[in-house]
Short mmCIF file of C-alpha atoms in Angstrom, two decimals:
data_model
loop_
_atom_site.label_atom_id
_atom_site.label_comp_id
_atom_site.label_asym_id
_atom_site.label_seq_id
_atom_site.Cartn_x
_atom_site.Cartn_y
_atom_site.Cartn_z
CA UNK A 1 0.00 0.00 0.00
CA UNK A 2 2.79 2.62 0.51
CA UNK A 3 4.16 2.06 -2.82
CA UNK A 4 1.14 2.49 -4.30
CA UNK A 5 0.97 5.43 -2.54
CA UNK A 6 3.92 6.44 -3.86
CA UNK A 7 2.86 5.57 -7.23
CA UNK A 8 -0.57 7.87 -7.15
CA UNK A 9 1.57 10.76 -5.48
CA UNK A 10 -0.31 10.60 -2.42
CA UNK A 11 2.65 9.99 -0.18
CA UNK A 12 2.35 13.26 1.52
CA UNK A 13 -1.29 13.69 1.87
CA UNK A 14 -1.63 13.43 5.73
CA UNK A 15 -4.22 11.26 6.10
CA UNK A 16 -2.37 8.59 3.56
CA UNK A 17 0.84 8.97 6.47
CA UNK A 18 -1.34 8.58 9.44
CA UNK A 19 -3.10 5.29 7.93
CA UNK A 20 0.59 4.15 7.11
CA UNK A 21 1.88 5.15 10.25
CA UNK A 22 -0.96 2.99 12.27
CA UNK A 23 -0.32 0.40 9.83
CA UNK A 24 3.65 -0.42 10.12
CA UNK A 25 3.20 -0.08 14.49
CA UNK A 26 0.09 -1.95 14.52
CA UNK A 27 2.65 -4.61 12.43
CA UNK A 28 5.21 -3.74 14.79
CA UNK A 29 7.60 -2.06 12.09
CA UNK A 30 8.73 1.00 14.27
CA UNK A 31 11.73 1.59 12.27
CA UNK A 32 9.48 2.08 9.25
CA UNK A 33 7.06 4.02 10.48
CA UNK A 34 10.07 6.21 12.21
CA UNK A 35 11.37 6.91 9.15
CA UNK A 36 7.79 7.86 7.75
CA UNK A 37 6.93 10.32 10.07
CA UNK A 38 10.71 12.17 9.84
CA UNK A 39 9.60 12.41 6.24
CA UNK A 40 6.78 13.78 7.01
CA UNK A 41 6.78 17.61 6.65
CA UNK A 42 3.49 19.17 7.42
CA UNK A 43 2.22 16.92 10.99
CA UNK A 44 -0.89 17.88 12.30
CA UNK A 45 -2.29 16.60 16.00
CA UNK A 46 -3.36 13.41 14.42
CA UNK A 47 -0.74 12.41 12.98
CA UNK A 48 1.71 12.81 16.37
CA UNK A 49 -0.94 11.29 18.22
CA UNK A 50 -1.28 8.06 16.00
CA UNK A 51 2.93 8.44 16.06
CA UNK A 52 2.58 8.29 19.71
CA UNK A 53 0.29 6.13 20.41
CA UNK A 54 1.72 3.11 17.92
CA UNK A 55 5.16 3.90 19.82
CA UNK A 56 3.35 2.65 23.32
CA UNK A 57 1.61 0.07 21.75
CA UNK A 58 5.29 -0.92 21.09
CA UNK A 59 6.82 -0.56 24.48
CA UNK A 60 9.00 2.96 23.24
CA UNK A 61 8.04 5.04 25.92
CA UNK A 62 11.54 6.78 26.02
CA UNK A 63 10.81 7.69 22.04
CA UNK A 64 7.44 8.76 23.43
CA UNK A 65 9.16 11.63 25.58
CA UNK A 66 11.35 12.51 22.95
CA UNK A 67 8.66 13.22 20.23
CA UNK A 68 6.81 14.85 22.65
CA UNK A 69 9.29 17.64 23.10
CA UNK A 70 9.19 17.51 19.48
CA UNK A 71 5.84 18.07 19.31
CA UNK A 72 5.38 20.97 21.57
CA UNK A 73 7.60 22.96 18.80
CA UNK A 74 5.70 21.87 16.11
CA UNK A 75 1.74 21.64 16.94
CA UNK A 76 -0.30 21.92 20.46
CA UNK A 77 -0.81 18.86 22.41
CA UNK A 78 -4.65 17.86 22.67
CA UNK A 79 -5.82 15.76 25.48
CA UNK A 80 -5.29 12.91 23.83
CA UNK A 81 -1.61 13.17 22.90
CA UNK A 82 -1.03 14.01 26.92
CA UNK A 83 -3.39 11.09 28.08
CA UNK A 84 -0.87 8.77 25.95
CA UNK A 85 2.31 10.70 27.04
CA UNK A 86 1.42 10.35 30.75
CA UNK A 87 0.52 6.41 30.06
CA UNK A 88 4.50 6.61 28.75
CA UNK A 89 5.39 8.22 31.51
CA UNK A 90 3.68 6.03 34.29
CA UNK A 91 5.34 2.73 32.82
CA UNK A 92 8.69 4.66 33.17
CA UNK A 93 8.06 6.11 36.19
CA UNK A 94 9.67 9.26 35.06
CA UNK A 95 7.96 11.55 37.74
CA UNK A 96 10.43 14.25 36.73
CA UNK A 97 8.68 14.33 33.45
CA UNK A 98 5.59 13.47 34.71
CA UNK A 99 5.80 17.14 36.86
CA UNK A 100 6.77 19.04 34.03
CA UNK A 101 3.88 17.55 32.17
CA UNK A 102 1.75 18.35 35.16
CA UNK A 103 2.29 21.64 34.60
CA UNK A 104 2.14 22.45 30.99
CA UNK A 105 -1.47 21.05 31.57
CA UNK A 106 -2.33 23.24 34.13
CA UNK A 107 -1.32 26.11 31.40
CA UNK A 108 -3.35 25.09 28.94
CA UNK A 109 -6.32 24.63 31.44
CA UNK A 110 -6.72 21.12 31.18
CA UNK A 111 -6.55 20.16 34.45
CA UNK A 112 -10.20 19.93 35.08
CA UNK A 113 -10.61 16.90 32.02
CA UNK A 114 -11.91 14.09 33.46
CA UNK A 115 -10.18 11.91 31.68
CA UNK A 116 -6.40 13.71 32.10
CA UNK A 117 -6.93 13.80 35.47
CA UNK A 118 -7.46 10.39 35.67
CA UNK A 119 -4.12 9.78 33.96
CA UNK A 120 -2.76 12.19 35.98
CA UNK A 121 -3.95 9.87 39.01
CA UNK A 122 -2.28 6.98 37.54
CA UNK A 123 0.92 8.07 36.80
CA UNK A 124 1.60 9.96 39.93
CA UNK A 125 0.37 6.38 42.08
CA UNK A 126 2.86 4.15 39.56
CA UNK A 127 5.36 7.00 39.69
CA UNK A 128 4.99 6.07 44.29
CA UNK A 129 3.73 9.99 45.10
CA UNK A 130 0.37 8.78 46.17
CA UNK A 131 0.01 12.05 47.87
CA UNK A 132 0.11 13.99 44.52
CA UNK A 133 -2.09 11.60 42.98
CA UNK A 134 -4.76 12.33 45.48
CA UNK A 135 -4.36 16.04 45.51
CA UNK A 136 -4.82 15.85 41.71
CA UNK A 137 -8.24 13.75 42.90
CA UNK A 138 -9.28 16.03 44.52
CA UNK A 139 -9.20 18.71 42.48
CA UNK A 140 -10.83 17.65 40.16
CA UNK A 141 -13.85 17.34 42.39
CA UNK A 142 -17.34 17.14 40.23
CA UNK A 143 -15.22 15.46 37.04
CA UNK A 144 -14.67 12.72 38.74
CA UNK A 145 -16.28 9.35 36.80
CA UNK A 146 -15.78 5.80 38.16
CA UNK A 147 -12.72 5.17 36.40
CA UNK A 148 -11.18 7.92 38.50
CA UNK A 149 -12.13 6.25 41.31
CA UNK A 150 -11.11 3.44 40.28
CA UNK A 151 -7.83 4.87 39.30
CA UNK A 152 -7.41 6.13 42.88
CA UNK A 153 -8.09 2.72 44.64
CA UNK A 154 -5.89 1.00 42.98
CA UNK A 155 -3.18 3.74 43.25
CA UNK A 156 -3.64 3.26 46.89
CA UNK A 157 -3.54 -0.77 47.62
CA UNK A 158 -0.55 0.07 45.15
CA UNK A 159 1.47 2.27 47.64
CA UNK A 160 -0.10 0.39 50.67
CA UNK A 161 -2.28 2.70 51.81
CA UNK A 162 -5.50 0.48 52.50
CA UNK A 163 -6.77 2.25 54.97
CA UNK A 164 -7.32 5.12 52.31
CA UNK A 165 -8.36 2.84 49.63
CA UNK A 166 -11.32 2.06 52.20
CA UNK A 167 -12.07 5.20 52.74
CA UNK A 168 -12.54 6.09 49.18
CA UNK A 169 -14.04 2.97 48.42
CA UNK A 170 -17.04 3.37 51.37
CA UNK A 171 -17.12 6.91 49.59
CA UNK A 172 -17.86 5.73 46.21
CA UNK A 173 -21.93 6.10 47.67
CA UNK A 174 -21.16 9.56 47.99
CA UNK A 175 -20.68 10.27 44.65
CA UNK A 176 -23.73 7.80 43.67
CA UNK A 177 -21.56 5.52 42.13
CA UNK A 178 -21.58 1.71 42.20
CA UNK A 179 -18.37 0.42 42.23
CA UNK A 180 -17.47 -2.27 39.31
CA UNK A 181 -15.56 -5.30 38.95
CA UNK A 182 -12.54 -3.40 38.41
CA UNK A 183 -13.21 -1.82 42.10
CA UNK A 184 -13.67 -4.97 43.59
CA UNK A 185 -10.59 -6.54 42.00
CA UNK A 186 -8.46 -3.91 42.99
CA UNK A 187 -9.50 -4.18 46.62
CA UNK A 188 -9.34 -7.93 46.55
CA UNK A 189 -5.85 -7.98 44.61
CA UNK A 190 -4.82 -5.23 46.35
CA UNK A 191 -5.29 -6.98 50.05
CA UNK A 192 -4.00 -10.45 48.78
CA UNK A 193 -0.32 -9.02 48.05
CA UNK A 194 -0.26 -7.36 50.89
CA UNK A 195 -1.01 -10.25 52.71
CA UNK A 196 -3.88 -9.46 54.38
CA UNK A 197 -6.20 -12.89 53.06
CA UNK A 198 -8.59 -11.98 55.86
CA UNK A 199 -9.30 -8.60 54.01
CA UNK A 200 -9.30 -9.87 51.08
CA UNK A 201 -11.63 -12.84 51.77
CA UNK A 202 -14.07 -10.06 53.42
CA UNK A 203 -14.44 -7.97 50.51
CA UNK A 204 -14.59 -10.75 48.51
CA UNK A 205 -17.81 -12.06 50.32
CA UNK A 206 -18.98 -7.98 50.16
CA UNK A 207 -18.74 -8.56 46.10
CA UNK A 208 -20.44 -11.52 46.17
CA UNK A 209 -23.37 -10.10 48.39
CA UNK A 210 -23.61 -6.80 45.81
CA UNK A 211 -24.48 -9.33 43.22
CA UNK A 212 -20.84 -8.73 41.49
CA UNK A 213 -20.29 -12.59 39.43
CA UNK A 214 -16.66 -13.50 39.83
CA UNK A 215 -14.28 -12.92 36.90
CA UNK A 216 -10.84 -14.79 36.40
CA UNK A 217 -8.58 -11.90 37.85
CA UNK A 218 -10.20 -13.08 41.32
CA UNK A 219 -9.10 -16.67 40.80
CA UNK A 220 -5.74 -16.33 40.10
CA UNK A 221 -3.08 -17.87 41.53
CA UNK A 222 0.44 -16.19 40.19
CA UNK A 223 2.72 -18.55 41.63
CA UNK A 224 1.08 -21.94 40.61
CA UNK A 225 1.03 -20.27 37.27
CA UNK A 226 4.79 -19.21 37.33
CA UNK A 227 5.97 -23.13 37.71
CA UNK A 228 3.57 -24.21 35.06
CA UNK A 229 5.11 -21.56 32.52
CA UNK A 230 8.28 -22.79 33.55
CA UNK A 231 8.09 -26.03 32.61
CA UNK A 232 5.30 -25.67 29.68
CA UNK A 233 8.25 -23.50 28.17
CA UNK A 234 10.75 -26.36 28.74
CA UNK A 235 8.66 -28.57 27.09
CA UNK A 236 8.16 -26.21 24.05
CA UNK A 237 10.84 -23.25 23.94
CA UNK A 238 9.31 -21.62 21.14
CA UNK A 239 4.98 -21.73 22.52
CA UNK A 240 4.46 -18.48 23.11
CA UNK A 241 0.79 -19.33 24.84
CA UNK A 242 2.49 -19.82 28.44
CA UNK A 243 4.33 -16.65 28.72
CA UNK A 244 0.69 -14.35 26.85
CA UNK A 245 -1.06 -15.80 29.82
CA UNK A 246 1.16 -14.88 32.64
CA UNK A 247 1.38 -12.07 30.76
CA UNK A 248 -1.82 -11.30 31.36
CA UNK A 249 -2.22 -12.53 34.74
CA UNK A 250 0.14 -10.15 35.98
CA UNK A 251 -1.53 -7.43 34.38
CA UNK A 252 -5.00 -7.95 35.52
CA UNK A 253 -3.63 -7.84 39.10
CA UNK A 254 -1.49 -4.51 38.21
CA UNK A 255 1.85 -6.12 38.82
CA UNK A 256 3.44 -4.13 35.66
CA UNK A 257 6.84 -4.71 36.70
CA UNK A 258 6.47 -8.46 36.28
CA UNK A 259 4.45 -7.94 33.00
CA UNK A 260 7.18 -6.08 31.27
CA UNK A 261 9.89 -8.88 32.22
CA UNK A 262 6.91 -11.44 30.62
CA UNK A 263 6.77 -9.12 27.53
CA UNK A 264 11.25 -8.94 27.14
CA UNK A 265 11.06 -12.51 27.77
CA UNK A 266 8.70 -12.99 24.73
CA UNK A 267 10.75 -10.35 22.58
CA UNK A 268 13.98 -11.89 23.28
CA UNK A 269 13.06 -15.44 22.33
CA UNK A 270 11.79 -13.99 19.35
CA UNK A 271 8.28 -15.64 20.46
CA UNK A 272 5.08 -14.85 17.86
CA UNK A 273 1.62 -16.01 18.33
CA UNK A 274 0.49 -18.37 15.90
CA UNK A 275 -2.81 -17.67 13.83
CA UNK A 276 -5.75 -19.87 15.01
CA UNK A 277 -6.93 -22.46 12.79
CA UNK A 278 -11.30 -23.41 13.43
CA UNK A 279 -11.26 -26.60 11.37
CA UNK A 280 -10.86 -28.79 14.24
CA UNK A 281 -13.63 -26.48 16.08
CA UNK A 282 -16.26 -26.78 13.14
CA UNK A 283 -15.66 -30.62 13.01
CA UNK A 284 -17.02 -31.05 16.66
CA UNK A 285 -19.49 -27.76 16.34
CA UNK A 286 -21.20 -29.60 12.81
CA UNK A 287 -21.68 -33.13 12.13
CA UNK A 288 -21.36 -34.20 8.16
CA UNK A 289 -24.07 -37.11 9.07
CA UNK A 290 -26.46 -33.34 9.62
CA UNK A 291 -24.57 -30.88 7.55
CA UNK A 292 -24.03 -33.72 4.59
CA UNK A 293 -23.68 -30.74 1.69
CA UNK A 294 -20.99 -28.53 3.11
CA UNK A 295 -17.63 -29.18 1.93
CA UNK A 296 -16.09 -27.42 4.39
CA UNK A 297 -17.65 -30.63 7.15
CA UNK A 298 -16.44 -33.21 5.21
CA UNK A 299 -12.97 -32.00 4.43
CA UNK A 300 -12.72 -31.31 8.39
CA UNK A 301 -13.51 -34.72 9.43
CA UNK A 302 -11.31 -36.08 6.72
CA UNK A 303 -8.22 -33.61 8.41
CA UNK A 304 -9.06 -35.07 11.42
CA UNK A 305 -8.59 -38.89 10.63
CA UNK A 306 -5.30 -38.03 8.41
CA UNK A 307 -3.62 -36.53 11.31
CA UNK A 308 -0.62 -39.17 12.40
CA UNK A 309 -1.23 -40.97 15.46
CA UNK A 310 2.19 -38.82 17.23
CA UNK A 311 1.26 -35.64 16.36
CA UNK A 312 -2.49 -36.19 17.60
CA UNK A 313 -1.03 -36.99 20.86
CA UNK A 314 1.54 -34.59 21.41
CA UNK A 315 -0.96 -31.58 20.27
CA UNK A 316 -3.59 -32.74 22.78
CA UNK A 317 -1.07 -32.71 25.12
CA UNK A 318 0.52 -29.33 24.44
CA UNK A 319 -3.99 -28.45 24.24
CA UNK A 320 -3.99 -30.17 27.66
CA UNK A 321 -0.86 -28.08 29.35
CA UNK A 322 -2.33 -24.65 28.58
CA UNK A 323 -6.03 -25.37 29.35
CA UNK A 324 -4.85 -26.25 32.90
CA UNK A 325 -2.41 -23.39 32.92
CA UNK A 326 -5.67 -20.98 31.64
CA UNK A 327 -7.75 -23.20 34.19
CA UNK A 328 -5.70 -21.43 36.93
CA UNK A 329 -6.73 -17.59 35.81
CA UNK A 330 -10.05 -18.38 35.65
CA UNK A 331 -13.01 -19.39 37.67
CA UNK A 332 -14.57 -22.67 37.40
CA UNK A 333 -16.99 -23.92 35.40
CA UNK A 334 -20.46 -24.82 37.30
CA UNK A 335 -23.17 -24.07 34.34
CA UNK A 336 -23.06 -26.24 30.69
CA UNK A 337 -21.66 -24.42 28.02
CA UNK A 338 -24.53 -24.52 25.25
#
């Protein structure tokens, strides 16, 4: 598509660069899409945020910073752009930054944005200032939305204040606000690394009482899941299924730390998830004997009975090792699937 775009003469139009742009870092080509956007002369907000936000998706939050800065020469930041920047920011735990950022949205009168505030929130409690994280809270008084609050727990049971993530949780009613799964998790989460089990076990049965149906993120179990990625990735070096679901684990209980070592472990093995194939799933979703005119049946039951008696085993068994390794992130199974 970009050499065609080169070929029309559209390579400069600016919407033609911010569709390539999203389209090399969605494919993870950040060198590419670097060199597109240096080439591009006449960058508009949409085009730097797009830049940005492909860069995060990536894991550059130091290029983040740096094009930025670039940015505030060239074109004025919308609240966008500084939501992503602060994300960058929060996962670096550049506080520094995150002041001087602070402040340039205080200039511009942003301050009040629901939504930047929130991010605001977040980065100051990842950054460990949990005191300028709630002063930002607080200021932004009637803005608030759950996700602020939600934002402000968890920044909290993050630093270790529980006694103020009560608080704020009891004062949720205040605000006639209902507090979601994501408030409940980071309460339960929250007490369980601290090890307080007690706590955690109370508001647990306080979720269950509001009516709140338990997701996986409240069955995990981190460690159990650690061995079994160990020795799943033993087993196979290069199945990248172990490491997405730790991954993911670690995230849903906010341990971001242990996330990004999952995600350089996964870049440095060089580790890429395989496309799905459903012709195994349609064979046991449609039977030919029912479905006797579709191709598509037959040829899947035919796949099925050609597959060598080896490899049948040892991909039910690889099948086997992950569903019990997903098993442990999630809760169990009481009602027939239909």
């Amino acid at each position: 598509m970009h050499c065609l775009g080169l070929k029309i003469g559209v390579e400069t139009d600016i919407y033609v660069v911010t569709s390539l742009l999203t389209m090399y870092l969605n494919c993870g080509y950040c060198v590419s899409a670097t060199r597109l956007f240096e080439f591009v002369e006449n960058k508009n907000v949409v085009c730097y945020n797009a830049f940005i936000s492909g860069l995060l998706q990536n894991g550059a939050e130091e290029v983040v910073l740096d094009v930025f800065k670039q940015m505030l020469l060239d074109e004025e930041p919308n609240e966008v752009t500084i939501i992503s920047v602060l994300s960058g920011i929060a996962n670096l735990k550049n506080v520094k930054f995150g002041r001087q950022v602070h402040g340039f949205i205080v200039k511009i009168e942003l301050q009040c944005h629901t939504m930047v505030g929130t991010a605001l929130v977040d980065m100051y409690s990842k950054c460990g200032f949990w005191l300028c994280a709630y002063g930002v809270f607080k200021e932004l008084g009637g803005n608030r939305n759950l996700i602020t609050w939600n934002s402000m727990i968890s920044g909290m049971m993050l630093n270790e204040q529980t006694e103020k993530a009560v608080e704020l949780f009891a004062g949720l009613d205040s605000e006639g606000l209902k507090p979601d799964s994501a408030t409940w998790n980071s309460m339960i989460i929250g007490f369980s690394q601290l090890q307080k089990e007690a706590e955690a076990f109370t508001f647990f049965r306080k979720m269950l009482s509001a009516g709140v149906v338990p997701a996986s993120e409240h069955f995990s179990n981190a460690k159990m899941a650690e061995e079994m990625t160990e020795k799943l990735s033993e087993l196979e070096p290069q199945n990248p299924v172990p490491f997405v679901i730790l991954y993911n684990l670690y995230a849903r209980q906010g341990r971001w730390d242990d996330a990004e070592r999952i995600r350089e472990t996964i870049d440095e093995r060089g580790l890429e998830k395989l496309p799905g194939y459903s012709t195994v799933g349609l064979a046991l979703i449609f039977d030919s004997d029912h479905c006797p005119n579709i191709p598509c049946v037959r040829k899947s039951k035919i796949d099925v009975k050609d597959v060598g008696g080896s490899k049948m085993k040892q991909g039910m068994r690889s099948l086997s090792s992950s569903a019990q390794l997903t098993s442990l992130t999630s809760p169990p199974v009481t009602d027939p699937v239909n």
